[in-house]
Coordinates of C-alpha atoms in Angstrom, one line a residue:
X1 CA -19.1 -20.1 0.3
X2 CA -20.4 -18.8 3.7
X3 CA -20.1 -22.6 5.2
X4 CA -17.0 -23.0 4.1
X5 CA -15.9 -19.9 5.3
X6 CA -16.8 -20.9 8.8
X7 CA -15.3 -23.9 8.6
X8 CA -11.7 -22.8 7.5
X9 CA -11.9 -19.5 10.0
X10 CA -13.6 -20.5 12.6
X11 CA -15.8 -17.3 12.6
X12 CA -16.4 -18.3 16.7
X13 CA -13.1 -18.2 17.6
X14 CA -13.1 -15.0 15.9
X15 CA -15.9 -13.6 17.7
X16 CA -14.1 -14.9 21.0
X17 CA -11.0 -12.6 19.8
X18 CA -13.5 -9.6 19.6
X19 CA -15.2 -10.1 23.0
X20 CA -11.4 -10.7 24.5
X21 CA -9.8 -7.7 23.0
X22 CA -13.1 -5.5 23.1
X23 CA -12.0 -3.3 25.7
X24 CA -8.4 -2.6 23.9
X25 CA -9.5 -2.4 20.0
X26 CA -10.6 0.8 18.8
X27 CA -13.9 2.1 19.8
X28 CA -13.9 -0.2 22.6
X29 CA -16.8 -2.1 23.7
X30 CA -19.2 0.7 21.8
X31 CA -17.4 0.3 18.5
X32 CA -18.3 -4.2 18.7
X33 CA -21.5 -4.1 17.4
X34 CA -20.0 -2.7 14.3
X35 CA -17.1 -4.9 14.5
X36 CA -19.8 -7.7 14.5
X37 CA -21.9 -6.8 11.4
X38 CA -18.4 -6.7 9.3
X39 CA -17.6 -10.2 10.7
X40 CA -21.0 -11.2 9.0
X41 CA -20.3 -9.4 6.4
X42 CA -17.1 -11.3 5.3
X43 CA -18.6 -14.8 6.9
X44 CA -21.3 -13.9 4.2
X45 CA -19.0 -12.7 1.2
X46 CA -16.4 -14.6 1.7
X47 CA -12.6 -14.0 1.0
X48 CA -11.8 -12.6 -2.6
X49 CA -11.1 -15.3 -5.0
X50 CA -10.4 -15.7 -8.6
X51 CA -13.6 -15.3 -9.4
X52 CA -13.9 -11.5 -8.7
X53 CA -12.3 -9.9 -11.3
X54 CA -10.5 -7.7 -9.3
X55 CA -8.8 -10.1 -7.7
X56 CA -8.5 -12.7 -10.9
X57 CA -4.4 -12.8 -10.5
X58 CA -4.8 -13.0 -6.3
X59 CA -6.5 -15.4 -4.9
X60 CA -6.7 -14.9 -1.4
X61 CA -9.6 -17.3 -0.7
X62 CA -6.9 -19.8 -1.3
X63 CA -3.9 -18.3 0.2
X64 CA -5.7 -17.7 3.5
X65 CA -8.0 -21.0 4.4
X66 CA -7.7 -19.9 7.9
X67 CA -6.4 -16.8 10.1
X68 CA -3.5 -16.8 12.5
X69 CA -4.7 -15.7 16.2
X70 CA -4.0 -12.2 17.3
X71 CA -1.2 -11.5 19.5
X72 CA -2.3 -10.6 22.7
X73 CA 0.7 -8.2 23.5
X74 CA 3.2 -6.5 21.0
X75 CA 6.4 -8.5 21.1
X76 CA 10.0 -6.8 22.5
X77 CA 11.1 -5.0 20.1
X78 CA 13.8 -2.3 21.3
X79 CA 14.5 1.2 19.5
X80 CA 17.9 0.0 17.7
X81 CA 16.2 -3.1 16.5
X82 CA 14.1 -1.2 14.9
X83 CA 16.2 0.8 13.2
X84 CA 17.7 -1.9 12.2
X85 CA 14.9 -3.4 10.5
X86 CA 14.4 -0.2 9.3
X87 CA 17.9 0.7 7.5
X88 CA 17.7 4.4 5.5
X89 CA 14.2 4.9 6.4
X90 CA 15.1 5.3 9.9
X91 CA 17.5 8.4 9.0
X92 CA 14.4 10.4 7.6
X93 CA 13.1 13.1 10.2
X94 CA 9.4 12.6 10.8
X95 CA 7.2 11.8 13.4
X96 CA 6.8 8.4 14.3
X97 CA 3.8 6.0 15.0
X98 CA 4.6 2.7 15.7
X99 CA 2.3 -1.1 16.1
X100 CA 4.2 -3.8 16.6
X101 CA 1.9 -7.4 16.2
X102 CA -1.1 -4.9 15.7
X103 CA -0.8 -2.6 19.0
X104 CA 0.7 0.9 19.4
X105 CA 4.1 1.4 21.4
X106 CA 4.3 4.6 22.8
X107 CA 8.4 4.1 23.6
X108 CA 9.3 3.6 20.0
X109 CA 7.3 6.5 18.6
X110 CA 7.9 10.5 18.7
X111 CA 6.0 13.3 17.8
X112 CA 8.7 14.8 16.4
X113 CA 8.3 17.9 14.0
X114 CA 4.4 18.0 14.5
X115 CA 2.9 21.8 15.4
X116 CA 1.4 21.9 18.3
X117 CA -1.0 24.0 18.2
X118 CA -2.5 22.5 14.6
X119 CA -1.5 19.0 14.7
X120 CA -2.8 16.3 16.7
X121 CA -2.7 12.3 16.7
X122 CA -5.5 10.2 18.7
X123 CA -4.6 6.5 18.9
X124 CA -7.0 3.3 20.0
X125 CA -9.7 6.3 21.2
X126 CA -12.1 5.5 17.8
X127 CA -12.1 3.1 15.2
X128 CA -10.3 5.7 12.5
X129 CA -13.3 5.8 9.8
X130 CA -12.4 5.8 5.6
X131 CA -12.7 9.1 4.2
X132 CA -15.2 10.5 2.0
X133 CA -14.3 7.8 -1.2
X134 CA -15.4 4.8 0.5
X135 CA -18.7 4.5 -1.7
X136 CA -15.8 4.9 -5.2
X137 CA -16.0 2.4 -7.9
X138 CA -14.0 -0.2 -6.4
X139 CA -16.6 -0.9 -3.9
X140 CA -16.7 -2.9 -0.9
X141 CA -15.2 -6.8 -0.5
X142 CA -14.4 -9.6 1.9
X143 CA -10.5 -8.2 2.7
X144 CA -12.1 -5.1 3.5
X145 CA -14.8 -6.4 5.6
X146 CA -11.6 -8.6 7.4
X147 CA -9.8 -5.3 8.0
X148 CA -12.7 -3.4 9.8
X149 CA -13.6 -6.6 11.5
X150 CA -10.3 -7.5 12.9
X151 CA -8.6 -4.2 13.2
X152 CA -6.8 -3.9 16.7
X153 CA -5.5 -0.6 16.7
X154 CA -5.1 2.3 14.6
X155 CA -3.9 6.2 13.8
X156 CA -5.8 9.1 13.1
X157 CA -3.6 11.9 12.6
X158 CA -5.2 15.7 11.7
X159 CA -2.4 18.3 10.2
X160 CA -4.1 21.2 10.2
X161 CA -4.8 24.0 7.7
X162 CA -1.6 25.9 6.9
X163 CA -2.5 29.5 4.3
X164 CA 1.0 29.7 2.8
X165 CA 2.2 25.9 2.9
X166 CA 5.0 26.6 4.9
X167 CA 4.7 24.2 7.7
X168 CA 5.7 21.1 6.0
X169 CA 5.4 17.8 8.3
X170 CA 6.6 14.4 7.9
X171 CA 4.7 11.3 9.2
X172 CA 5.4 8.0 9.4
X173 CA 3.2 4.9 10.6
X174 CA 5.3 1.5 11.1
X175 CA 3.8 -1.4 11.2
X176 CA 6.2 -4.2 12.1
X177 CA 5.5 -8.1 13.2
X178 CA 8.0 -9.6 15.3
X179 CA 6.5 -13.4 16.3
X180 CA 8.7 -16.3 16.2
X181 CA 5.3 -18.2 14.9
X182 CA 2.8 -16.8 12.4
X183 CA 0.2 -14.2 14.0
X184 CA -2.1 -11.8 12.6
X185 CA -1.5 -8.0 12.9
X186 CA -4.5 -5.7 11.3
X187 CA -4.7 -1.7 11.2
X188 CA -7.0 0.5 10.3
X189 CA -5.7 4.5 9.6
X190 CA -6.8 7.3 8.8
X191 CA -4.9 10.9 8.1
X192 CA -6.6 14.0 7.3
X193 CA -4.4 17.0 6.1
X194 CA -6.0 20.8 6.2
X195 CA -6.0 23.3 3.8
X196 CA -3.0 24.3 2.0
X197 CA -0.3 21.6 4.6
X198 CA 2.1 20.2 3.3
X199 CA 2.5 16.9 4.3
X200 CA 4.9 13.3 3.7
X201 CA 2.7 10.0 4.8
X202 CA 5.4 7.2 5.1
X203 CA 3.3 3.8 5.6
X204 CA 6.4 1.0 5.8
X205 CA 5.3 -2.5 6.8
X206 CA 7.7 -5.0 7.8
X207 CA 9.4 -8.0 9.9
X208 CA 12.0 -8.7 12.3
X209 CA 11.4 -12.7 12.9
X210 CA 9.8 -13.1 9.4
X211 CA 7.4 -15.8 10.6
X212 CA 4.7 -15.1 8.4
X213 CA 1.3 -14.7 9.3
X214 CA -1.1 -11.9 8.1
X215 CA -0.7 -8.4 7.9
X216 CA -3.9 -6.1 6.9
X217 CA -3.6 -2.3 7.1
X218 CA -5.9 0.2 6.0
X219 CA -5.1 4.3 5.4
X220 CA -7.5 6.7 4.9
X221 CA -6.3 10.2 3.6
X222 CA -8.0 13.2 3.2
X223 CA -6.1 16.3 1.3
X224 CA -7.9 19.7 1.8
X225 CA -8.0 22.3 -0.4
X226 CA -4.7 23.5 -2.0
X227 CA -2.8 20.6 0.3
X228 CA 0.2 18.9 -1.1
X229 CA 0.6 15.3 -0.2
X230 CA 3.1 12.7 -1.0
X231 CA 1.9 9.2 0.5
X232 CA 5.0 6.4 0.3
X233 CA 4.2 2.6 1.0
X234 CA 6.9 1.1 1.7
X235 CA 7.0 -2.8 2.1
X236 CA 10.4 -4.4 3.2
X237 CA 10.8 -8.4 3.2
X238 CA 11.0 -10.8 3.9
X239 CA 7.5 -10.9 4.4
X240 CA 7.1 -14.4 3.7
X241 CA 3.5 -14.4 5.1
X242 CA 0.3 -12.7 3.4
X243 CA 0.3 -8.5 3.4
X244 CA -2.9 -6.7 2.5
X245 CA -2.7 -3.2 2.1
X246 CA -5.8 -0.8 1.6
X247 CA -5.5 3.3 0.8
X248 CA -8.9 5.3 0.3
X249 CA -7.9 8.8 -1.1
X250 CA -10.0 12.1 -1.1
X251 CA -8.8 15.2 -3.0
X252 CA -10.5 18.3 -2.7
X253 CA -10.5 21.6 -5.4
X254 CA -6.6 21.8 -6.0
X255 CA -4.9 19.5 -3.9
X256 CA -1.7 17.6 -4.7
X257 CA -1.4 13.6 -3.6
X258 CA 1.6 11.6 -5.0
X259 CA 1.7 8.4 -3.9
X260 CA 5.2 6.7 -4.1
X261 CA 4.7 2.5 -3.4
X262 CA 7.9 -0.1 -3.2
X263 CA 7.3 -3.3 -2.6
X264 CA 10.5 -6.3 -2.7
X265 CA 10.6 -9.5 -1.1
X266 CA 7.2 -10.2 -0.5
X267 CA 5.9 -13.7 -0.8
X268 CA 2.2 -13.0 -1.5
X269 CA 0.6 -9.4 -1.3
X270 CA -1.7 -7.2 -2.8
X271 CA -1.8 -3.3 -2.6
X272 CA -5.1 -2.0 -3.1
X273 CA -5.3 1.9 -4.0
X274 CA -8.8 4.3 -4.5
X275 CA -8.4 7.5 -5.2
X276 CA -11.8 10.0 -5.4
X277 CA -11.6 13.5 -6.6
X278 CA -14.1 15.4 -4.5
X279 CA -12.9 19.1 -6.2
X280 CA -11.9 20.4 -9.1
X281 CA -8.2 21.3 -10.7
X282 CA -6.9 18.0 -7.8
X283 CA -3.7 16.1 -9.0
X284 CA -3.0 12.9 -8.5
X285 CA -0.1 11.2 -9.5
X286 CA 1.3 7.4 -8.9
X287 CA 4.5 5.7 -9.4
X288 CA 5.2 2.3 -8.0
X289 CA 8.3 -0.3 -8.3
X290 CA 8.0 -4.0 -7.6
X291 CA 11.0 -5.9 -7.0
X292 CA 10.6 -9.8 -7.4
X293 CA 12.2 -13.4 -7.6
X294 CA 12.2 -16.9 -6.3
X295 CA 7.7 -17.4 -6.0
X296 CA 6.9 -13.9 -4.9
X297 CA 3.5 -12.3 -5.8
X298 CA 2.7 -8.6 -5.4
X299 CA -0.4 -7.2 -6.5
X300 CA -1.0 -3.3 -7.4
X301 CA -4.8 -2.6 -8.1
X302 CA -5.7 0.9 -8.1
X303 CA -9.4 2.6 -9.2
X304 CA -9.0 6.5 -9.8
X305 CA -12.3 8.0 -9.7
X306 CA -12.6 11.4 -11.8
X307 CA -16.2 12.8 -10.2
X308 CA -15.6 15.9 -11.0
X309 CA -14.3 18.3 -13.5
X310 CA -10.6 19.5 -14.6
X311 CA -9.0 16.8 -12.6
X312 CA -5.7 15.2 -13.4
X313 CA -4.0 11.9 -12.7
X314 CA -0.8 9.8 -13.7
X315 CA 0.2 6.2 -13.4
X316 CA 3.5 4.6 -13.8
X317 CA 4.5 1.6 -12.4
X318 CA 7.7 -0.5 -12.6
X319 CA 8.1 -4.6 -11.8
X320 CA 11.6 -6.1 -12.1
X321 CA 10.9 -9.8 -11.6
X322 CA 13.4 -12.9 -11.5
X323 CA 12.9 -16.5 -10.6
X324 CA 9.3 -17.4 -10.5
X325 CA 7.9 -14.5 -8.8
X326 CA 4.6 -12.3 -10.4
X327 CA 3.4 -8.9 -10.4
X328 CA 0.2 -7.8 -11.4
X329 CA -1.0 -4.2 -12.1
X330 CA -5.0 -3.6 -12.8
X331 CA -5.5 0.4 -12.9
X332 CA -8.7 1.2 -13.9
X333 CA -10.0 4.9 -14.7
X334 CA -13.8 6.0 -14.3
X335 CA -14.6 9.3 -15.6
X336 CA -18.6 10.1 -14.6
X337 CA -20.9 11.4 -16.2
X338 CA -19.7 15.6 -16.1
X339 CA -16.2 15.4 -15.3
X340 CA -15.6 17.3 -18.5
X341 CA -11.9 17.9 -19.2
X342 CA -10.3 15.1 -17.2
X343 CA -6.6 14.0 -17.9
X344 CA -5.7 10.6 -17.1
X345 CA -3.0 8.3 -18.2
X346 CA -1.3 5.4 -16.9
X347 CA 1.7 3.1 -18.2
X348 CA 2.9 -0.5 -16.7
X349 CA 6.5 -1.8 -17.7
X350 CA 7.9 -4.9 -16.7
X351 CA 11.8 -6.0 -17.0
X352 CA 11.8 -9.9 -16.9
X353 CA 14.8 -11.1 -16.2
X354 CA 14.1 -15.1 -16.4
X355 CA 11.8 -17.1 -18.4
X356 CA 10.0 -18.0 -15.5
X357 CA 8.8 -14.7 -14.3
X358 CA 5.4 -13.6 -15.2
X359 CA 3.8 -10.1 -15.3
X360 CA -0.1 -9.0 -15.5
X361 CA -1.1 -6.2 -16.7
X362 CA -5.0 -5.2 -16.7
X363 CA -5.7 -2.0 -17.4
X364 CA -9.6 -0.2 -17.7
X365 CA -11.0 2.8 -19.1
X366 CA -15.1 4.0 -17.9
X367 CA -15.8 6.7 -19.4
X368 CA -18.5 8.9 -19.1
X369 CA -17.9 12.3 -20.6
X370 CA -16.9 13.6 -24.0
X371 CA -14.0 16.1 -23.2
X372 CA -11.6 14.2 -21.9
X373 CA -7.9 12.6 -22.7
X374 CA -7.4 9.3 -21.6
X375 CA -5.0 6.8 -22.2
X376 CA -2.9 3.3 -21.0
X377 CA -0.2 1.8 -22.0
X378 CA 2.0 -1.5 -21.1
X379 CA 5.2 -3.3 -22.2
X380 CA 6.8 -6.1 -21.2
X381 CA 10.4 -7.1 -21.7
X382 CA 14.4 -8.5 -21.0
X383 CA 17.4 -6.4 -20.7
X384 CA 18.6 -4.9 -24.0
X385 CA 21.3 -7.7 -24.9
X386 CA 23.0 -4.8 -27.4
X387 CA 22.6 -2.4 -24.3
X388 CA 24.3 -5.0 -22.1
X389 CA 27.1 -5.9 -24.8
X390 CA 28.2 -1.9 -25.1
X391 CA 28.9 -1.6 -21.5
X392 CA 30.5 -4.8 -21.3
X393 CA 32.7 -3.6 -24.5
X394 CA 33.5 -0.9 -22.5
X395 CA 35.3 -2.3 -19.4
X396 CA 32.2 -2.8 -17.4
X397 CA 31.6 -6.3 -15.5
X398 CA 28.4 -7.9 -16.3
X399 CA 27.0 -7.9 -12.6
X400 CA 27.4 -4.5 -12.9
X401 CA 26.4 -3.5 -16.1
X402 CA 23.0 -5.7 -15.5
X403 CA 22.1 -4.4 -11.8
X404 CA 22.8 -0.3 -13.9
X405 CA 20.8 -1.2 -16.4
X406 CA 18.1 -2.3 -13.9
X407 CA 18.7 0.6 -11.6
X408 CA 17.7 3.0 -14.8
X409 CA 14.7 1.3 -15.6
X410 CA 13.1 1.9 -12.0
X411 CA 15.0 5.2 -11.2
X412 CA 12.2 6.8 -13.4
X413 CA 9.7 5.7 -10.6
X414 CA 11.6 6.6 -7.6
X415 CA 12.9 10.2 -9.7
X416 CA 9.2 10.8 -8.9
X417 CA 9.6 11.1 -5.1
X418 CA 10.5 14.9 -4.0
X419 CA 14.4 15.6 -3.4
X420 CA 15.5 14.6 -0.3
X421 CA 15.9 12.2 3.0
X422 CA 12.7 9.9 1.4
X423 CA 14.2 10.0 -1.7
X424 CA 17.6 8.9 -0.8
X425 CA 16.6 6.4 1.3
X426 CA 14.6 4.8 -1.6
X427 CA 17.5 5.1 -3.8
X428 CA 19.4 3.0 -1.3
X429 CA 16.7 0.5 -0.6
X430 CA 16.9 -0.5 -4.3
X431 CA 20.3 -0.3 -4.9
X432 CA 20.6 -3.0 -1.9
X433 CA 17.7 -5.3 -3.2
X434 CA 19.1 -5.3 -6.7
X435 CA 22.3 -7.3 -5.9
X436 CA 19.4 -10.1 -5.3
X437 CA 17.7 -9.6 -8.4
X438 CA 19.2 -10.9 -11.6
X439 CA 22.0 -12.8 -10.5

């Protein structure tokens, strides 16, 4: 595997890219010995492939027999373009960090609503490091070896400890690749948020030229004691090239981290979610839509690791899928040995909408303890033909009635976001993206 590796990346050129970029990547010139052992380390593992069974539905060995170069400057990309690409995300108030082709632009980001005196954001000064989960169950692979290898730039935002939660602050990192020809663009985050903050993580990836190419980000959070957290990935296509997206999650005694993921028109990507919890009474809760036709893929594969006591954490996830396309959902639960009085639960529901479509669900229970309440669920299905007929009977156009019928089956994900600009803008995101679906 390690040969052939070599012979499909090129692991010189690679290490060229390192030496040429040294002084510019993260860390800088200190931070390339490490750089180099993570090179080894995925010359030596390999790429994920079918034969890992995390990655049984996504197969990246194959999708990725070599590595686009790294741009050497981020492309032009003006403020109005951007929010442009950007459509009702851009309306949402919130500081702003933006890498265009894997490099931070200062004169298309803000620090706007951040606190002075508690908040801080250091960019390209360290090679942002994964917070305390990165030893959880889902361990350590080639794609993440690729991403701390190849990782050109990178956040690491610090909201600091707030006693009665009111300073609420809004972040948003945006990753964006604007090549004419395929490139590679890899990030590496990390936000950490104090004590009783409340705080709004907006991750949106996406492309003006859609070329393709490769885009790998990491995020690291960290939620403090008592924090409240909601962490939204947002992917908007076309991203016709391979997207990789990594979150490592820490929750300590009582905090609150809701993650809200939507990913449409991607043609081959795989979310990748850990989530630790490192104190008692923590919350976590998921919802996730994936919106898919023609031969897109999207992979959601999340490990929630209950290590200690009285912790609770939710799943749902939603996949509307026409034409060819696929989504897969492996969520696996480990409850160690102790974590007495853990709640978990997680549900997967896919609305096919052609014969064509497909939909994996794989979901795990590890359980370790005696005092606990677990459970999964999944179903899989087409639009309620009596459903459809009533509305119809009723004066309602078919389009219609389909993309309503549609638009109730993944409001119950997005309901999950808290009221307001984020929410509103992902209401409007899918109500857009449906007129392509099931037509």
């Amino acid at each position: 595997m390690s040969v052939a590796l070599r012979k499909s990346f090129g692991d010189e050129r690679l290490r060229d890219d390192l030496e040429r970029l040294a002084e510019r990547m993260p860390a800088g010139r200190a931070g390339l010995a490490a750089r180099r052992d993570a090179l080894a380390d995925l010359n030596a593992a390999g790429l994920p492939s079918r034969r890992s069974e995390a990655w049984r539905y996504t197969d990246l060995a194959s999708r990725l027999r070599d590595l686009p170069a790294q741009a050497g400057e981020p492309g032009t990309l003006t403020r109005a373009a951007l929010d442009r690409a950007l459509g009702p995300l851009a309306a949402i108030p919130a500081a702003r960090i933006v890498f265009v082709d894997g490099w931070h632009v200062a004169e298309l980001s803000s620090g706007e609503g951040l606190d002075a005196a508690a908040d801080r954001i250091r960019l390209h000064e360290a090679m942002p490091t994964a917070p305390a989960g990165d030893d959880d169950a889902a361990g350590r692979d080639g794609a993440t070896a690729m991403i701390e290898a190849l990782a050109t730039d990178g956040a690491h935002v610090v909201l600091g400890a707030d006693g009665d939660g009111a300073r609420a602050v809004a972040v948003m990192i945006v990753s964006v690749a604007t090549g004419r020809t395929p490139a590679r663009s890899v990030l590496r985050h990390r936000v950490e948020v104090g004590p009783g903050r409340n705080a709004q993580v907006i991750e949106v990836v996406l492309e003006t030229e859609a070329a393709g190419g490769l885009m790998a980000n990491e995020i690291g959070i960290d939620a403090g004691a008592d924090a409240r957290v909601e962490h939204a990935r947002i992917l908007i296509g076309p991203l016709p090239g391979t997207t990789i997206l990594n979150a490592r999650c820490t929750l300590a005694e009582r905090a609150q981290l809701t993650t809200i993921q939507l990913a449409a028109g991607l043609s081959f990507g795989r979310s990748g979610i850990a989530v630790a919890f490192a104190g008692e009474d923590a919350v976590y809760e998921f919802a996730g839509v994936t919106l898919g036709t023609e031969r897109e893929h999207f992979d959601t594969t999340m490990v929630i690791d209950h290590r200690v006591p009285s912790c609770t954490s939710r799943e749902l996830f939603k996949a509307v899928l026409d034409g060819d396309s696929h989504a897969v959902f492996q969520g696996k639960v480990v409850v160690r040995p102790g974590a007495q009085k853990t709640d978990g639960k997680q549900m997967a529901q896919a609305l096919l909408l052609s014969e064509a479509a497909e939909f994996y669900s794989k979901p795990e229970l590890e359980i370790h303890a005696d005092d606990v309440v677990c459970g999964h669920g999944a179903t899989t299905g087409e639009i309620d033909e009596d459903m459809l007929f009533y509305m119809r009977a009723r004066g309602i156009p078919e389009a219609e009635a389909r993309a309503l019928l549609i638009a109730a089956f993944v409001g119950e994900a997005i309901e999950r976001a808290s009221d307001g600009p984020l929410k509103d803008a992902l209401g409007e995101i899918v109500a857009g993206r449906l007129k392509a679906v099931g037509r």
